Short mmCIF file of N, CA, C and O in Angstrom, two decimals:
data_model
loop_
_atom_site.label_atom_id
_atom_site.label_comp_id
_atom_site.label_asym_id
_atom_site.label_seq_id
_atom_site.Cartn_x
_atom_site.Cartn_y
_atom_site.Cartn_z
N UNK X 1 3.34 -26.98 -6.02
CA UNK X 1 3.26 -25.98 -7.03
C UNK X 1 4.54 -25.57 -7.73
O UNK X 1 5.44 -25.17 -7.38
N UNK X 2 4.24 -25.52 -8.99
CA UNK X 2 5.62 -25.83 -9.82
C UNK X 2 5.52 -23.88 -10.74
O UNK X 2 6.05 -23.60 -10.93
N UNK X 3 4.78 -23.29 -10.37
CA UNK X 3 4.55 -21.90 -11.00
C UNK X 3 3.53 -21.29 -9.70
O UNK X 3 2.52 -22.03 -9.36
N UNK X 4 3.55 -20.22 -9.94
CA UNK X 4 2.59 -19.24 -9.15
C UNK X 4 1.75 -18.69 -10.00
O UNK X 4 2.63 -17.44 -10.70
N UNK X 5 0.52 -18.23 -10.06
CA UNK X 5 0.00 -17.00 -10.88
C UNK X 5 -0.45 -16.02 -10.16
O UNK X 5 -0.66 -15.44 -11.26
N UNK X 6 -0.57 -15.98 -9.44
CA UNK X 6 -0.48 -14.78 -8.18
C UNK X 6 0.10 -14.14 -7.31
O UNK X 6 0.96 -15.25 -6.76
N UNK X 7 0.82 -13.06 -7.40
CA UNK X 7 1.60 -12.30 -6.37
C UNK X 7 1.53 -11.06 -5.64
O UNK X 7 1.09 -10.59 -6.49
N UNK X 8 1.01 -11.14 -4.39
CA UNK X 8 0.57 -10.15 -3.81
C UNK X 8 1.96 -9.85 -2.86
O UNK X 8 2.05 -10.04 -1.74
N UNK X 9 2.57 -8.45 -3.72
CA UNK X 9 3.71 -8.25 -2.89
C UNK X 9 3.41 -6.35 -2.24
O UNK X 9 4.30 -5.60 -2.00
N UNK X 10 2.18 -6.25 -2.32
CA UNK X 10 1.74 -4.99 -2.22
C UNK X 10 2.49 -4.14 -0.06
O UNK X 10 2.35 -5.46 0.83
N UNK X 11 2.43 -3.71 0.36
CA UNK X 11 2.79 -3.14 1.35
C UNK X 11 3.93 -4.17 1.98
O UNK X 11 3.46 -4.50 3.75
N UNK X 12 4.78 -4.37 1.51
CA UNK X 12 6.25 -5.15 1.95
C UNK X 12 7.11 -4.35 1.97
O UNK X 12 8.34 -4.93 2.57
N UNK X 13 7.14 -3.06 2.00
CA UNK X 13 8.39 -1.89 2.24
C UNK X 13 9.21 -2.57 1.21
O UNK X 13 10.66 -2.01 1.48
N UNK X 14 9.16 -2.82 0.29
CA UNK X 14 10.21 -2.79 -1.01
C UNK X 14 11.03 -1.52 -1.33
O UNK X 14 10.10 -0.32 -1.57
N UNK X 15 11.71 -1.64 -1.70
CA UNK X 15 12.46 -0.73 -2.35
C UNK X 15 13.32 -1.05 -3.70
O UNK X 15 13.61 -2.13 -3.58
N UNK X 16 13.94 0.35 -4.04
CA UNK X 16 14.90 -0.50 -5.19
C UNK X 16 14.05 -0.28 -6.64
O UNK X 16 12.66 0.01 -6.68
N UNK X 17 14.66 -0.72 -7.19
CA UNK X 17 14.38 -0.73 -8.82
C UNK X 17 13.36 -2.67 -9.18
O UNK X 17 14.33 -3.20 -8.26
N UNK X 18 12.68 -2.37 -10.16
CA UNK X 18 12.23 -3.76 -10.28
C UNK X 18 13.27 -4.43 -10.58
O UNK X 18 14.08 -4.43 -11.53
N UNK X 19 13.52 -6.28 -10.52
CA UNK X 19 14.71 -6.42 -11.48
C UNK X 19 13.74 -7.24 -12.77
O UNK X 19 12.72 -7.83 -12.51
N UNK X 20 14.71 -7.07 -13.86
CA UNK X 20 13.97 -7.48 -15.08
C UNK X 20 13.81 -9.03 -14.71
O UNK X 20 12.92 -9.28 -15.44
N UNK X 21 14.52 -9.65 -14.32
CA UNK X 21 14.28 -10.99 -14.34
C UNK X 21 12.31 -11.46 -13.59
O UNK X 21 11.95 -12.33 -14.34
N UNK X 22 11.90 -10.33 -13.45
CA UNK X 22 10.57 -10.12 -13.50
C UNK X 22 9.50 -11.22 -14.71
O UNK X 22 8.74 -11.68 -14.92
N UNK X 23 10.35 -10.73 -15.91
CA UNK X 23 10.01 -10.66 -16.98
C UNK X 23 10.34 -12.32 -17.08
O UNK X 23 9.57 -12.74 -18.36
N UNK X 24 10.75 -12.98 -16.38
CA UNK X 24 10.50 -14.31 -16.71
C UNK X 24 9.52 -15.42 -16.25
O UNK X 24 9.88 -16.60 -16.12
N UNK X 25 9.11 -14.53 -15.26
CA UNK X 25 7.95 -15.71 -14.47
C UNK X 25 6.36 -15.52 -15.32
O UNK X 25 5.81 -14.28 -15.25
N UNK X 26 6.17 -15.72 -16.63
CA UNK X 26 5.67 -16.01 -17.80
C UNK X 26 4.01 -16.70 -17.57
O UNK X 26 3.36 -16.81 -18.40
N UNK X 27 4.10 -17.20 -16.36
CA UNK X 27 2.72 -17.92 -15.50
C UNK X 27 1.83 -17.12 -14.77
O UNK X 27 0.65 -16.79 -14.84
N UNK X 28 2.60 -15.79 -14.48
CA UNK X 28 1.97 -15.31 -14.09
C UNK X 28 0.66 -14.48 -14.33
O UNK X 28 0.71 -14.25 -15.36
N UNK X 29 -0.35 -14.40 -13.85
CA UNK X 29 -1.74 -13.34 -14.07
C UNK X 29 -2.00 -12.19 -13.13
O UNK X 29 -2.46 -11.48 -13.77
N UNK X 30 -1.32 -12.82 -11.90
CA UNK X 30 -2.07 -11.45 -11.49
C UNK X 30 -0.65 -10.67 -10.15
O UNK X 30 0.07 -11.99 -9.93
N UNK X 31 -0.33 -9.62 -10.57
CA UNK X 31 0.91 -9.26 -9.90
C UNK X 31 0.69 -7.65 -9.17
O UNK X 31 0.43 -6.36 -10.14
N UNK X 32 1.13 -7.69 -7.89
CA UNK X 32 0.41 -6.44 -7.14
C UNK X 32 1.71 -6.04 -6.70
O UNK X 32 2.52 -6.66 -5.71
N UNK X 33 2.16 -4.95 -6.56
CA UNK X 33 3.22 -4.21 -6.28
C UNK X 33 3.08 -3.01 -5.44
O UNK X 33 4.16 -2.20 -5.05
N UNK X 34 2.48 -2.77 -5.72
CA UNK X 34 1.41 -1.56 -4.68
C UNK X 34 1.70 -1.38 -3.06
O UNK X 34 2.59 -1.87 -2.64
N UNK X 35 2.49 0.02 -3.11
CA UNK X 35 2.00 0.89 -1.72
C UNK X 35 3.64 0.50 -1.31
O UNK X 35 3.67 -0.94 0.14
N UNK X 36 4.49 1.00 -1.81
CA UNK X 36 6.31 0.73 -1.64
C UNK X 36 6.84 1.34 -1.72
O UNK X 36 6.36 2.55 -1.64
N UNK X 37 8.04 1.10 -2.05
CA UNK X 37 9.01 2.33 -2.13
C UNK X 37 10.04 1.87 -3.29
O UNK X 37 11.23 2.59 -3.16
N UNK X 38 9.42 1.51 -4.34
CA UNK X 38 9.71 1.39 -5.68
C UNK X 38 10.60 1.69 -6.53
O UNK X 38 9.39 3.27 -6.64
N UNK X 39 11.71 2.16 -7.04
CA UNK X 39 11.78 3.53 -7.84
C UNK X 39 12.49 3.02 -9.32
O UNK X 39 12.05 1.60 -9.75
N UNK X 40 12.99 3.80 -9.78
CA UNK X 40 13.21 3.39 -11.39
C UNK X 40 12.44 3.66 -12.17
O UNK X 40 10.54 3.93 -12.09
N UNK X 41 12.36 3.40 -13.36
CA UNK X 41 11.32 2.73 -14.48
C UNK X 41 11.15 1.55 -14.30
O UNK X 41 11.38 0.76 -13.54
N UNK X 42 10.02 1.47 -14.99
CA UNK X 42 9.48 -0.29 -15.19
C UNK X 42 10.19 -0.76 -16.03
O UNK X 42 9.92 -0.55 -17.74
N UNK X 43 10.75 -2.27 -15.73
CA UNK X 43 11.25 -2.52 -16.83
C UNK X 43 10.39 -2.94 -18.21
O UNK X 43 9.68 -3.63 -17.66
N UNK X 44 11.29 -2.68 -18.98
CA UNK X 44 10.34 -3.32 -20.19
C UNK X 44 10.10 -4.98 -20.63
O UNK X 44 9.09 -5.43 -21.22
N UNK X 45 10.80 -5.73 -19.60
CA UNK X 45 10.76 -7.51 -19.40
C UNK X 45 9.58 -7.34 -19.35
O UNK X 45 9.07 -8.99 -18.84
N UNK X 46 8.40 -6.82 -18.45
CA UNK X 46 6.88 -6.86 -17.78
C UNK X 46 6.29 -7.46 -19.32
O UNK X 46 4.76 -7.91 -19.34
N UNK X 47 6.96 -6.67 -20.31
CA UNK X 47 5.92 -7.26 -21.55
C UNK X 47 6.42 -8.56 -21.62
O UNK X 47 5.24 -9.64 -23.18
N UNK X 48 7.34 -9.24 -20.91
CA UNK X 48 7.02 -10.88 -21.99
C UNK X 48 6.00 -11.34 -20.42
O UNK X 48 6.06 -13.04 -20.80
N UNK X 49 5.22 -11.17 -19.90
CA UNK X 49 4.29 -11.66 -18.62
C UNK X 49 2.94 -11.51 -19.87
O UNK X 49 1.93 -11.09 -19.80
N UNK X 50 2.95 -12.66 -20.44
CA UNK X 50 1.44 -12.59 -21.40
C UNK X 50 0.61 -13.02 -20.54
O UNK X 50 -0.79 -12.63 -21.11
N UNK X 51 0.88 -13.91 -19.59
CA UNK X 51 -0.50 -14.07 -18.81
C UNK X 51 -1.07 -13.35 -18.08
O UNK X 51 -2.36 -13.54 -17.85
N UNK X 52 -0.80 -11.84 -18.30
CA UNK X 52 -0.66 -11.03 -17.03
C UNK X 52 -2.30 -10.54 -17.05
O UNK X 52 -2.79 -10.20 -18.16
N UNK X 53 -3.40 -10.45 -16.35
CA UNK X 53 -4.01 -10.17 -16.20
C UNK X 53 -4.66 -8.79 -15.26
O UNK X 53 -5.18 -7.89 -15.39
N UNK X 54 -4.16 -8.71 -14.37
CA UNK X 54 -3.75 -7.56 -13.87
C UNK X 54 -2.02 -7.28 -13.05
O UNK X 54 -1.95 -7.94 -12.92
N UNK X 55 -1.95 -6.06 -13.25
CA UNK X 55 -0.78 -5.56 -12.71
C UNK X 55 -1.12 -4.09 -11.63
O UNK X 55 -1.31 -3.36 -12.11
N UNK X 56 -0.71 -3.58 -10.77
CA UNK X 56 -0.95 -3.07 -9.27
C UNK X 56 0.72 -2.98 -9.13
O UNK X 56 1.19 -3.22 -8.78
N UNK X 57 0.95 -1.08 -9.80
CA UNK X 57 1.81 -0.51 -9.42
C UNK X 57 1.56 0.43 -8.82
O UNK X 57 2.82 1.31 -8.52
N UNK X 58 0.47 0.71 -8.28
CA UNK X 58 0.33 2.55 -7.73
C UNK X 58 1.23 2.60 -6.21
O UNK X 58 1.46 1.85 -5.57
N UNK X 59 1.44 3.99 -5.92
CA UNK X 59 2.23 4.14 -4.52
C UNK X 59 3.14 3.86 -4.43
O UNK X 59 3.62 3.66 -3.56
N UNK X 60 3.99 3.82 -4.99
CA UNK X 60 5.44 3.87 -5.33
C UNK X 60 5.97 4.88 -6.39
O UNK X 60 5.85 5.99 -6.22
N UNK X 61 7.01 4.97 -6.15
CA UNK X 61 8.16 6.22 -7.12
C UNK X 61 9.22 5.78 -8.45
O UNK X 61 10.08 6.40 -8.42
N UNK X 62 7.90 4.91 -8.63
CA UNK X 62 8.57 5.03 -10.21
C UNK X 62 8.74 6.07 -11.14
O UNK X 62 7.94 7.17 -11.02
N UNK X 63 9.87 6.50 -12.34
CA UNK X 63 9.60 7.45 -13.00
C UNK X 63 9.44 6.82 -14.22
O UNK X 63 9.73 6.16 -15.04
N UNK X 64 9.39 7.75 -15.44
CA UNK X 64 9.18 8.10 -17.20
C UNK X 64 7.88 7.35 -16.98
O UNK X 64 6.89 6.91 -16.42
N UNK X 65 7.47 6.82 -17.98
CA UNK X 65 6.62 6.51 -18.77
C UNK X 65 6.30 5.21 -18.73
O UNK X 65 7.34 4.04 -18.28
N UNK X 66 4.93 4.34 -18.81
CA UNK X 66 5.06 2.94 -18.72
C UNK X 66 5.21 2.48 -20.51
O UNK X 66 5.67 3.09 -21.27
N UNK X 67 6.47 1.30 -20.14
CA UNK X 67 7.56 0.55 -21.06
C UNK X 67 5.80 0.31 -22.20
O UNK X 67 5.11 -0.10 -22.14
N UNK X 68 6.14 1.09 -23.72
CA UNK X 68 5.62 0.63 -24.62
C UNK X 68 5.07 -0.88 -24.51
O UNK X 68 4.23 -1.24 -25.88
N UNK X 69 5.65 -1.61 -24.08
CA UNK X 69 5.83 -3.46 -24.28
C UNK X 69 4.64 -3.58 -23.34
O UNK X 69 4.00 -4.65 -23.75
N UNK X 70 3.84 -3.15 -22.69
CA UNK X 70 2.76 -3.38 -22.04
C UNK X 70 1.69 -3.49 -22.50
O UNK X 70 0.78 -3.99 -22.71
N UNK X 71 1.61 -2.77 -23.80
CA UNK X 71 0.92 -2.83 -24.99
C UNK X 71 0.83 -4.34 -25.90
O UNK X 71 -0.46 -4.71 -26.18
N UNK X 72 1.59 -5.13 -25.09
CA UNK X 72 1.25 -6.58 -25.71
C UNK X 72 1.07 -7.26 -24.90
O UNK X 72 0.47 -8.52 -24.98
N UNK X 73 0.34 -6.97 -23.81
CA UNK X 73 -0.13 -7.72 -23.05
C UNK X 73 -1.61 -7.86 -22.79
O UNK X 73 -2.41 -7.02 -22.58
N UNK X 74 -1.97 -8.43 -24.12
CA UNK X 74 -3.67 -8.65 -24.65
C UNK X 74 -4.09 -9.10 -23.50
O UNK X 74 -5.82 -9.22 -23.90
N UNK X 75 -3.84 -10.00 -22.22
CA UNK X 75 -5.02 -10.37 -21.67
C UNK X 75 -5.12 -8.73 -20.43
O UNK X 75 -5.57 -10.10 -19.30
N UNK X 76 -4.85 -8.18 -20.12
CA UNK X 76 -4.38 -7.48 -18.95
C UNK X 76 -6.03 -6.45 -18.70
O UNK X 76 -5.96 -6.21 -19.99
N UNK X 77 -6.57 -7.17 -17.92
CA UNK X 77 -7.50 -6.53 -18.35
C UNK X 77 -7.80 -5.41 -17.12
O UNK X 77 -8.68 -4.16 -17.09
N UNK X 78 -6.65 -5.63 -15.32
CA UNK X 78 -6.72 -4.17 -15.16
C UNK X 78 -5.43 -3.53 -14.66
O UNK X 78 -3.98 -4.72 -14.98
N UNK X 79 -4.91 -2.21 -15.18
CA UNK X 79 -3.73 -1.72 -14.97
C UNK X 79 -3.41 -0.86 -13.85
O UNK X 79 -4.54 0.44 -13.74
N UNK X 80 -3.48 -0.62 -12.44
CA UNK X 80 -3.21 0.25 -11.03
C UNK X 80 -2.14 1.35 -11.48
O UNK X 80 -1.24 0.71 -10.65
N UNK X 81 -2.56 1.93 -11.60
CA UNK X 81 -0.80 2.80 -11.80
C UNK X 81 -0.88 4.15 -10.71
O UNK X 81 0.04 4.92 -11.23
N UNK X 82 -2.02 4.33 -10.13
CA UNK X 82 -2.00 5.80 -9.62
C UNK X 82 -0.90 6.15 -8.83
O UNK X 82 -0.61 4.96 -7.92
N UNK X 83 -0.46 7.21 -8.16
CA UNK X 83 0.10 7.89 -7.56
C UNK X 83 1.56 7.30 -7.48
O UNK X 83 2.13 6.97 -6.50
N UNK X 84 2.14 6.88 -8.45
CA UNK X 84 3.79 6.65 -8.76
C UNK X 84 4.05 8.25 -9.15
O UNK X 84 4.05 8.66 -10.27
N UNK X 85 5.19 8.24 -8.46
CA UNK X 85 5.95 9.14 -8.90
C UNK X 85 6.68 9.53 -9.90
O UNK X 85 6.58 10.13 -10.81
#
């Protein structure tokens, strides 16, 4: 497999902040990071995920607003961000 279109990292006890390199996974269509203990702000590099259809970041400890670049995700149909501090 040359690339992964789906990454489900929910309930994996992940901690810390999201690395900026996630923005290099440009073929991702579905990314679920829900129900972890991730902190900090969502990196603006998420705006590079032009093929993203669904993004789940619920039930984490993120702070601050969604990056404005999320508006560039024209294929995004589902954004789950409930319960993020």
